[in-house]
Coordinates of C-alpha atoms in Angstrom, one line a residue:
M30 CA -27.5 16.0 -26.4
H31 CA -27.2 18.9 -28.7
P32 CA -23.1 19.1 -29.5
K33 CA -23.4 23.3 -28.1
A34 CA -25.2 21.7 -24.7
L35 CA -22.5 19.2 -24.1
V36 CA -19.7 21.6 -24.8
D37 CA -21.5 24.3 -22.1
A38 CA -22.0 21.6 -19.4
C39 CA -18.5 20.4 -20.1
A40 CA -17.1 24.1 -19.0
E41 CA -19.9 23.9 -16.1
L42 CA -18.2 21.1 -14.9
V43 CA -14.1 21.8 -15.1
R44 CA -15.6 25.2 -13.9
L45 CA -16.8 23.2 -10.7
V46 CA -13.3 21.0 -10.5
L47 CA -11.1 23.5 -10.5
T48 CA -12.4 25.1 -7.3
F49 CA -10.5 22.1 -6.4
E50 CA -12.8 21.8 -2.9
H51 CA -13.7 18.1 -4.0
P52 CA -11.5 15.4 -5.2
A53 CA -12.5 15.3 -8.7
D54 CA -14.0 12.0 -8.4
A55 CA -16.9 13.4 -6.0
V56 CA -17.0 16.7 -8.0
V57 CA -17.8 14.3 -11.3
S58 CA -21.0 12.4 -9.2
R59 CA -22.5 14.7 -7.4
Y60 CA -23.5 17.0 -11.0
F61 CA -24.2 13.5 -12.6
R62 CA -26.2 13.1 -9.9
E63 CA -27.8 16.2 -9.9
H64 CA -28.6 15.5 -14.1
R65 CA -29.7 12.4 -14.4
G66 CA -31.5 12.8 -17.8
L67 CA -27.3 11.9 -19.4
G68 CA -27.0 9.6 -21.5
P69 CA -24.0 7.0 -21.1
R70 CA -22.0 8.9 -23.4
E71 CA -22.6 12.0 -23.1
R72 CA -21.2 11.3 -19.2
A73 CA -18.3 9.2 -20.5
T74 CA -17.8 13.1 -22.5
L75 CA -17.9 14.6 -20.0
A76 CA -16.1 13.0 -17.0
E77 CA -13.1 12.3 -19.9
T78 CA -13.3 15.9 -20.9
V79 CA -13.0 16.7 -17.3
Y80 CA -9.9 14.2 -16.3
N81 CA -7.5 16.1 -20.0
V82 CA -8.5 19.5 -18.0
L83 CA -6.4 18.3 -15.9
R84 CA -3.9 15.8 -16.8
K85 CA -2.8 19.0 -19.1
K86 CA -3.4 22.0 -17.4
L87 CA -0.9 23.8 -17.6
L88 CA -0.5 23.0 -21.3
F89 CA -4.7 24.0 -22.1
E90 CA -3.9 27.6 -19.1
Q91 CA -1.2 28.1 -21.3
L92 CA -2.8 27.9 -24.9
A93 CA -6.5 29.1 -23.5
R94 CA -4.2 32.9 -23.2
S95 CA -4.9 33.3 -26.8
G96 CA -8.7 32.4 -27.0
A97 CA -11.6 34.4 -26.0
G98 CA -14.7 33.8 -23.8
P99 CA -15.0 32.1 -20.3
K100 CA -12.2 30.7 -19.1
E101 CA -13.5 27.5 -18.1
R102 CA -14.3 27.2 -21.5
R103 CA -11.4 27.6 -23.2
L104 CA -10.3 24.4 -21.4
A105 CA -13.0 22.5 -22.0
I106 CA -13.1 22.9 -25.4
L107 CA -8.8 22.2 -25.8
G108 CA -9.7 19.3 -23.1
F109 CA -13.0 17.7 -25.2
H110 CA -13.1 14.1 -25.4
G111 CA -14.3 13.5 -29.0
P112 CA -14.2 13.9 -32.6
R113 CA -12.8 17.2 -33.1
D114 CA -15.7 17.7 -36.8
F115 CA -17.7 17.1 -33.2
V116 CA -16.7 19.8 -30.8
K117 CA -16.1 22.1 -33.7
S118 CA -20.2 22.2 -35.1
A119 CA -20.1 23.8 -31.7
L120 CA -18.5 26.6 -31.3
T121 CA -18.2 30.1 -33.5
E122 CA -16.1 30.8 -36.4
Q123 CA -13.5 32.7 -34.3
E124 CA -13.2 29.9 -32.2
K125 CA -12.9 27.3 -35.0
S126 CA -10.1 29.5 -36.0
W127 CA -7.8 29.2 -32.2
L128 CA -8.8 25.9 -31.9
D129 CA -6.7 24.6 -34.9
Q130 CA -4.2 26.9 -34.1
C131 CA -3.7 25.4 -30.7
D132 CA -4.1 22.1 -32.9
A133 CA -0.9 23.0 -35.2
V134 CA 1.2 23.5 -31.8
R135 CA 3.7 20.6 -32.0
P136 CA 5.0 18.7 -28.3
E137 CA 8.6 19.1 -28.9
D138 CA 8.0 23.5 -29.1
L139 CA 6.6 24.0 -25.6
L140 CA 8.1 24.7 -22.3
A141 CA 9.1 22.7 -19.7
P142 CA 6.0 23.4 -17.5
H143 CA 3.5 22.6 -20.3
R144 CA 4.7 19.4 -21.8
H145 CA 5.3 18.0 -18.4
N146 CA 2.7 18.7 -17.0
L147 CA 3.3 18.6 -13.3
P148 CA 3.9 21.3 -9.9
E149 CA 7.1 22.3 -9.7
W150 CA 8.0 20.9 -6.5
L151 CA 6.8 17.7 -7.7
V152 CA 9.5 17.6 -11.1
A153 CA 13.0 17.2 -8.7
P154 CA 12.1 13.9 -6.6
L155 CA 11.4 12.1 -9.6
K156 CA 14.3 13.4 -12.1
E157 CA 16.1 12.5 -9.0
Q158 CA 14.7 9.5 -8.8
L159 CA 14.5 8.1 -12.7
G160 CA 17.3 10.3 -14.5
E161 CA 16.3 13.0 -16.9
S162 CA 14.3 10.2 -19.2
G163 CA 13.1 8.1 -16.4
F164 CA 11.0 11.4 -15.7
W165 CA 9.9 12.2 -19.3
A166 CA 8.9 8.7 -19.5
L167 CA 6.7 8.7 -16.6
A168 CA 5.6 12.1 -17.7
D169 CA 4.3 10.6 -20.6
S170 CA 2.9 7.8 -18.9
L171 CA 0.4 10.0 -16.6
A172 CA -1.0 11.9 -19.2
Q173 CA -2.6 8.5 -20.6
P174 CA -5.4 7.2 -18.9
A175 CA -5.2 3.8 -16.9
P176 CA -6.2 1.0 -17.9
L177 CA -8.7 -1.4 -16.0
D178 CA -7.2 -3.6 -14.0
L179 CA -9.6 -7.0 -12.6
R180 CA -8.8 -9.2 -9.7
V181 CA -10.2 -12.8 -10.1
N182 CA -12.3 -13.5 -6.7
A183 CA -9.7 -17.3 -6.3
L184 CA -11.4 -18.4 -3.7
K185 CA -15.0 -18.6 -6.6
E186 CA -13.2 -18.8 -9.9
K187 CA -10.1 -19.6 -12.4
R188 CA -8.8 -16.5 -14.7
D189 CA -8.8 -18.3 -17.2
Q190 CA -12.5 -19.6 -16.7
V191 CA -13.5 -15.3 -16.7
Q192 CA -11.6 -14.7 -19.2
K193 CA -13.7 -16.8 -21.3
E194 CA -16.8 -15.7 -19.3
L195 CA -15.8 -11.8 -20.2
A196 CA -14.8 -12.5 -24.3
Q197 CA -18.1 -14.3 -24.7
A198 CA -20.1 -11.0 -22.9
A199 CA -17.4 -8.9 -25.5
I200 CA -14.9 -7.5 -23.2
K201 CA -12.0 -8.3 -24.3
S202 CA -8.6 -8.8 -21.7
V203 CA -5.1 -9.9 -21.3
V204 CA -3.6 -11.3 -17.8
T205 CA -2.0 -9.3 -16.1
P206 CA 2.0 -9.5 -16.4
Y207 CA 2.7 -10.4 -12.8
S208 CA 0.1 -10.8 -10.6
P209 CA -1.8 -14.5 -10.4
W210 CA -4.9 -13.0 -10.3
G211 CA -5.0 -10.7 -12.7
L212 CA -7.2 -9.6 -16.0
R213 CA -5.8 -6.1 -17.6
I214 CA -9.2 -4.9 -20.0
A215 CA -9.3 -1.2 -22.1
G216 CA -12.0 1.1 -22.2
K217 CA -14.6 1.4 -19.2
P218 CA -16.9 -1.8 -20.2
A219 CA -20.2 -1.4 -17.7
L220 CA -19.3 -4.5 -15.4
T221 CA -21.6 -3.7 -12.4
K222 CA -24.4 -5.3 -14.5
L223 CA -22.1 -8.4 -15.7
D224 CA -23.1 -11.6 -13.6
A225 CA -19.3 -11.9 -12.7
F226 CA -19.5 -8.8 -11.3
T227 CA -23.1 -9.5 -9.2
R228 CA -21.9 -13.0 -8.0
G229 CA -18.5 -12.1 -6.8
A230 CA -15.7 -13.0 -9.4
I231 CA -14.4 -10.1 -10.1
E232 CA -13.1 -7.3 -7.8
V233 CA -12.2 -3.6 -9.1
Q234 CA -8.6 -3.7 -8.4
D235 CA -5.4 -2.3 -9.9
E236 CA -2.5 -4.5 -11.0
G237 CA -0.3 -2.7 -8.1
S238 CA -2.7 -3.2 -4.8
Q239 CA -3.2 -7.0 -6.0
L240 CA 0.8 -7.9 -5.6
L241 CA 0.6 -6.0 -2.4
A242 CA -2.2 -8.3 -1.2
L243 CA 0.3 -11.2 -2.3
L244 CA 3.4 -9.9 -0.3
L245 CA 1.6 -10.5 2.7
D246 CA 1.3 -13.3 1.8
A247 CA -1.5 -14.7 4.7
K248 CA -2.0 -18.6 4.9
R249 CA -4.9 -20.3 5.9
G250 CA -6.6 -20.2 9.5
E251 CA -4.0 -17.4 10.7
M252 CA -4.3 -13.6 12.2
V253 CA -4.3 -10.9 10.2
V254 CA -4.8 -7.5 10.2
D255 CA -5.7 -5.1 7.2
F256 CA -3.7 -1.3 9.2
C257 CA -5.8 0.9 7.0
A258 CA -8.6 -1.3 5.0
G259 CA -10.2 1.8 3.4
A260 CA -12.9 0.5 1.3
G261 CA -11.3 -3.2 0.9
G262 CA -10.1 -3.5 -2.0
K263 CA -6.8 -5.5 -0.8
T264 CA -8.1 -7.3 2.4
L265 CA -11.3 -8.8 -0.3
A266 CA -8.4 -10.2 -1.8
I267 CA -6.2 -11.4 0.8
G268 CA -9.3 -12.6 2.1
A269 CA -9.2 -14.7 -0.3
A270 CA -6.0 -15.7 0.3
M271 CA -6.4 -17.4 3.1
R272 CA -9.4 -19.3 1.8
S273 CA -11.8 -17.9 4.2
T274 CA -10.2 -19.2 6.8
G275 CA -8.9 -17.7 10.4
R276 CA -10.1 -14.3 11.3
L277 CA -8.8 -10.9 8.5
Y278 CA -9.8 -7.7 10.7
A279 CA -10.1 -4.5 8.5
F280 CA -9.7 -1.4 10.3
D281 CA -10.2 1.9 10.0
V282 CA -10.5 5.3 11.0
S283 CA -13.6 6.6 8.7
A284 CA -15.9 3.9 9.4
H285 CA -18.2 5.2 6.1
R286 CA -15.6 4.0 3.7
L287 CA -16.0 0.4 6.1
E288 CA -19.4 0.7 4.9
A289 CA -18.6 0.6 1.4
L290 CA -16.6 -3.0 1.8
K291 CA -20.2 -4.0 3.3
P292 CA -22.1 -5.2 -0.1
R293 CA -18.1 -6.5 -1.4
L294 CA -17.8 -8.5 0.9
A295 CA -21.2 -9.7 0.8
R296 CA -20.5 -10.6 -3.5
S297 CA -17.2 -12.0 -2.6
G298 CA -18.5 -15.3 -0.2
L299 CA -15.9 -14.5 3.0
S300 CA -17.4 -15.3 5.8
N301 CA -13.1 -15.0 7.2
V302 CA -13.5 -10.3 7.6
H303 CA -14.2 -8.7 10.5
P304 CA -14.8 -4.6 9.5
A305 CA -13.9 -2.4 12.8
A306 CA -13.9 1.2 12.9
I307 CA -11.8 2.9 15.0
A308 CA -11.1 5.9 16.3
H309 CA -7.3 6.3 15.9
E310 CA -3.9 4.5 15.2
R311 CA -4.0 3.6 19.7
D312 CA -7.5 2.4 19.2
E313 CA -7.9 0.0 22.4
R314 CA -8.9 -2.8 20.2
V315 CA -5.6 -1.9 18.3
K316 CA -4.4 -2.6 22.0
R317 CA -6.4 -5.6 22.8
L318 CA -4.5 -7.8 19.7
A319 CA -1.2 -6.7 20.4
G320 CA 1.3 -9.3 20.1
K321 CA -0.9 -12.0 18.8
I322 CA -1.1 -10.9 14.5
D323 CA 0.3 -13.4 12.2
R324 CA 0.6 -10.6 9.3
V325 CA 0.1 -6.6 9.5
L326 CA -0.9 -4.2 5.6
V327 CA -0.6 -0.2 6.9
D328 CA -1.5 0.6 3.4
A329 CA -0.4 4.1 5.0
P330 CA -2.2 7.3 4.3
C331 CA -0.3 8.9 1.5
S332 CA -0.1 11.5 -1.2
G333 CA -1.4 8.8 -3.7
L334 CA 0.7 10.7 -5.7
G335 CA 0.9 6.8 -7.7
T336 CA -1.7 6.9 -9.0
L337 CA -2.5 10.2 -11.3
R338 CA -3.5 8.3 -14.2
R339 CA -7.0 8.1 -12.1
N340 CA -7.2 11.3 -10.1
P341 CA -5.0 14.0 -11.9
D342 CA -6.3 16.5 -9.5
L343 CA -4.3 14.9 -6.6
K344 CA -1.3 16.7 -8.4
W345 CA -3.1 19.9 -8.5
R346 CA -4.8 19.5 -4.7
Q347 CA -1.2 18.5 -2.9
S348 CA 1.5 20.3 -1.1
P349 CA 4.8 19.5 0.1
E350 CA 2.9 20.9 3.5
A351 CA 0.3 18.4 3.5
L352 CA 3.2 15.3 2.8
R353 CA 5.2 16.5 5.8
E354 CA 1.9 16.5 7.4
L355 CA 1.5 13.3 6.4
A356 CA 5.0 11.3 7.1
G357 CA 4.1 12.0 10.4
K358 CA 0.6 10.1 11.2
Q359 CA 2.3 7.8 8.5
T360 CA 5.7 6.6 11.4
A361 CA 2.7 6.7 14.1
I362 CA 0.4 4.6 11.7
L363 CA 3.2 2.3 11.2
E364 CA 4.5 2.3 15.1
S365 CA 1.6 1.6 15.7
A366 CA 0.4 -1.9 13.4
A367 CA 4.2 -3.4 14.5
R368 CA 2.7 -3.6 18.0
L369 CA 0.2 -6.8 16.8
V370 CA 2.5 -8.4 14.8
K371 CA 4.1 -11.5 16.6
P372 CA 7.3 -13.1 17.2
G373 CA 7.7 -15.3 13.8
G374 CA 4.9 -12.9 11.8
R375 CA 4.9 -10.2 8.9
L376 CA 4.6 -6.4 8.7
V377 CA 4.4 -4.6 5.4
Y378 CA 3.7 -0.7 4.8
A379 CA 3.2 0.0 1.6
T380 CA 1.7 3.5 0.0
C381 CA 0.6 4.2 -3.7
S382 CA 3.0 7.5 -3.3
V383 CA 6.3 7.9 -5.5
L384 CA 8.0 10.2 -3.3
P385 CA 11.2 8.9 -1.7
Q386 CA 10.3 11.2 2.1
E387 CA 6.6 8.6 2.6
N388 CA 8.6 5.2 1.0
E389 CA 12.0 4.9 1.9
A390 CA 12.2 7.6 4.8
I391 CA 9.5 6.4 6.6
A392 CA 11.1 2.7 6.0
E393 CA 14.8 3.4 6.8
A394 CA 14.1 5.4 10.0
F395 CA 11.5 2.6 11.8
G396 CA 13.7 0.1 10.7
A397 CA 16.6 1.9 12.3
A398 CA 14.4 1.6 15.9
H399 CA 13.2 -1.2 16.0
A400 CA 15.7 -4.2 15.8
D401 CA 13.2 -6.6 16.7
F402 CA 12.0 -6.6 13.2
E403 CA 13.9 -7.5 10.2
P404 CA 13.6 -6.4 6.6
Q405 CA 12.6 -9.1 3.8
D406 CA 13.6 -9.1 0.3
A407 CA 10.4 -7.9 -1.4
G408 CA 12.2 -9.4 -5.2
A409 CA 13.0 -12.8 -3.3
L410 CA 9.6 -13.1 -1.4
L411 CA 8.0 -12.5 -4.8
T412 CA 10.1 -14.6 -6.9
Q413 CA 9.0 -17.6 -4.3
L414 CA 5.6 -17.2 -5.0
K415 CA 6.3 -17.1 -8.7
V416 CA 5.5 -13.6 -9.6
P417 CA 7.7 -13.5 -13.1
D418 CA 10.1 -11.3 -13.1
A419 CA 9.9 -10.0 -9.9
A420 CA 13.1 -8.6 -9.9
R421 CA 12.5 -5.8 -12.0
L422 CA 9.7 -4.6 -9.6
C423 CA 11.9 -3.4 -7.0
H424 CA 14.6 -1.6 -6.1
G425 CA 18.1 -1.8 -2.4
G426 CA 16.7 -0.3 0.0
V427 CA 19.8 0.9 2.7
S428 CA 20.0 -1.7 4.0
G429 CA 20.4 -4.0 1.1
T430 CA 16.4 -5.2 1.2
G431 CA 14.7 -4.6 -1.9
Y432 CA 11.6 -2.3 -1.7
L433 CA 8.8 -3.5 -3.9
R434 CA 8.5 -0.1 -6.0
L435 CA 6.5 0.2 -9.2
W436 CA 6.0 3.0 -11.6
P437 CA 3.5 3.3 -14.3
H438 CA 5.7 3.9 -17.2
L439 CA 8.0 0.7 -16.0
H440 CA 5.2 -1.4 -15.2
Q441 CA 1.4 -0.9 -16.3
T442 CA 0.2 -0.6 -12.5
D443 CA -0.1 2.9 -10.6
G444 CA 2.9 3.7 -8.2
F445 CA 3.4 1.8 -5.5
F446 CA 5.9 1.2 -2.6
A447 CA 6.5 -2.1 -0.8
A448 CA 8.7 -3.0 2.2
V449 CA 8.6 -6.0 4.4
W450 CA 9.7 -6.4 8.0
T451 CA 9.9 -10.1 10.1
R452 CA 9.7 -10.0 13.6
R453 CA 12.6 -11.5 15.7
A454 CA 11.5 -14.4 17.7

């Protein structure tokens, strides 16, 4: 595609995404479906340009003020993913001169919002938890794209063998520092064409998400529930840990999300997974299993603010009001899921959020209201599972027991939280 046409396409896609009517990944996918002639390189440029604009929106909007022409075009030029010479070949002399001036701006001369590129309501709770230097380290990490983590299907394969197989396909990987199942890849290779993918040896799954499945520690032959299974990334990891024995129920209120699990389930070789769409958290199917389940994972619907490296649009699409609504939902779901756990069974509450109101606050309130659930130290559990340096992944709660707390800048995972309880016999 000619540089001018590619810059125009980037500007159009930026315009569509910045309406924030739909998630950015859905808008990008739809654009690609409607423009089937785009090659892989052009698609990569378009997608990465949009994500650059979303990550650095406040900075680019500030710089765009000094330029001319449609705003979305100026934003697309500033965020363009590719060599500067390439983008300049598509610009007028006036635009080139403006871009040079923008490129000359030094980060240390910027106001704080143009450096951190986060909405103001999010800054205070992050600084409160991390302090000034931790906050800036997090902000810097959120401005970078996330690496690609894979989970090796332990039911079928050994991690070192899969790593060698990827290397033969010219895909370099390193083992993840904490998860025993993970491989980390730089870049975005075409995984779906690999034999390792089609035969179910690998799945894309962030290391933090793998650790949640590990923390549940589901055993062979048990009855287990993944309460908010979604597209089933954790379900598949749990099923493999159970060696495809016992029964693993994958519940979700979205039949559409569970549909996305079906092809993944077919590849995985698991025969113990039972997906079931439920109407709400108090569904009859849930009631029938009360007190019968060995382990329950509640990966609750949340703001998703731990995934901003992958989904930078969330920081502009979320709001304090939406968070307040979520807290009610999180509390209700955890309450209902807890009823399933049998005496001696394990309950894990998790989110991919970095905000205490979705994490510690929900866990502390649940613990205070349920004396029959005894809090467990996540760090100690992960240490028993031979996770290296597990204490670094956790911090103490009010009750003195450790919560799992993962941060992009500290652990190179998405932001995750987990609290663990055992139901007293």
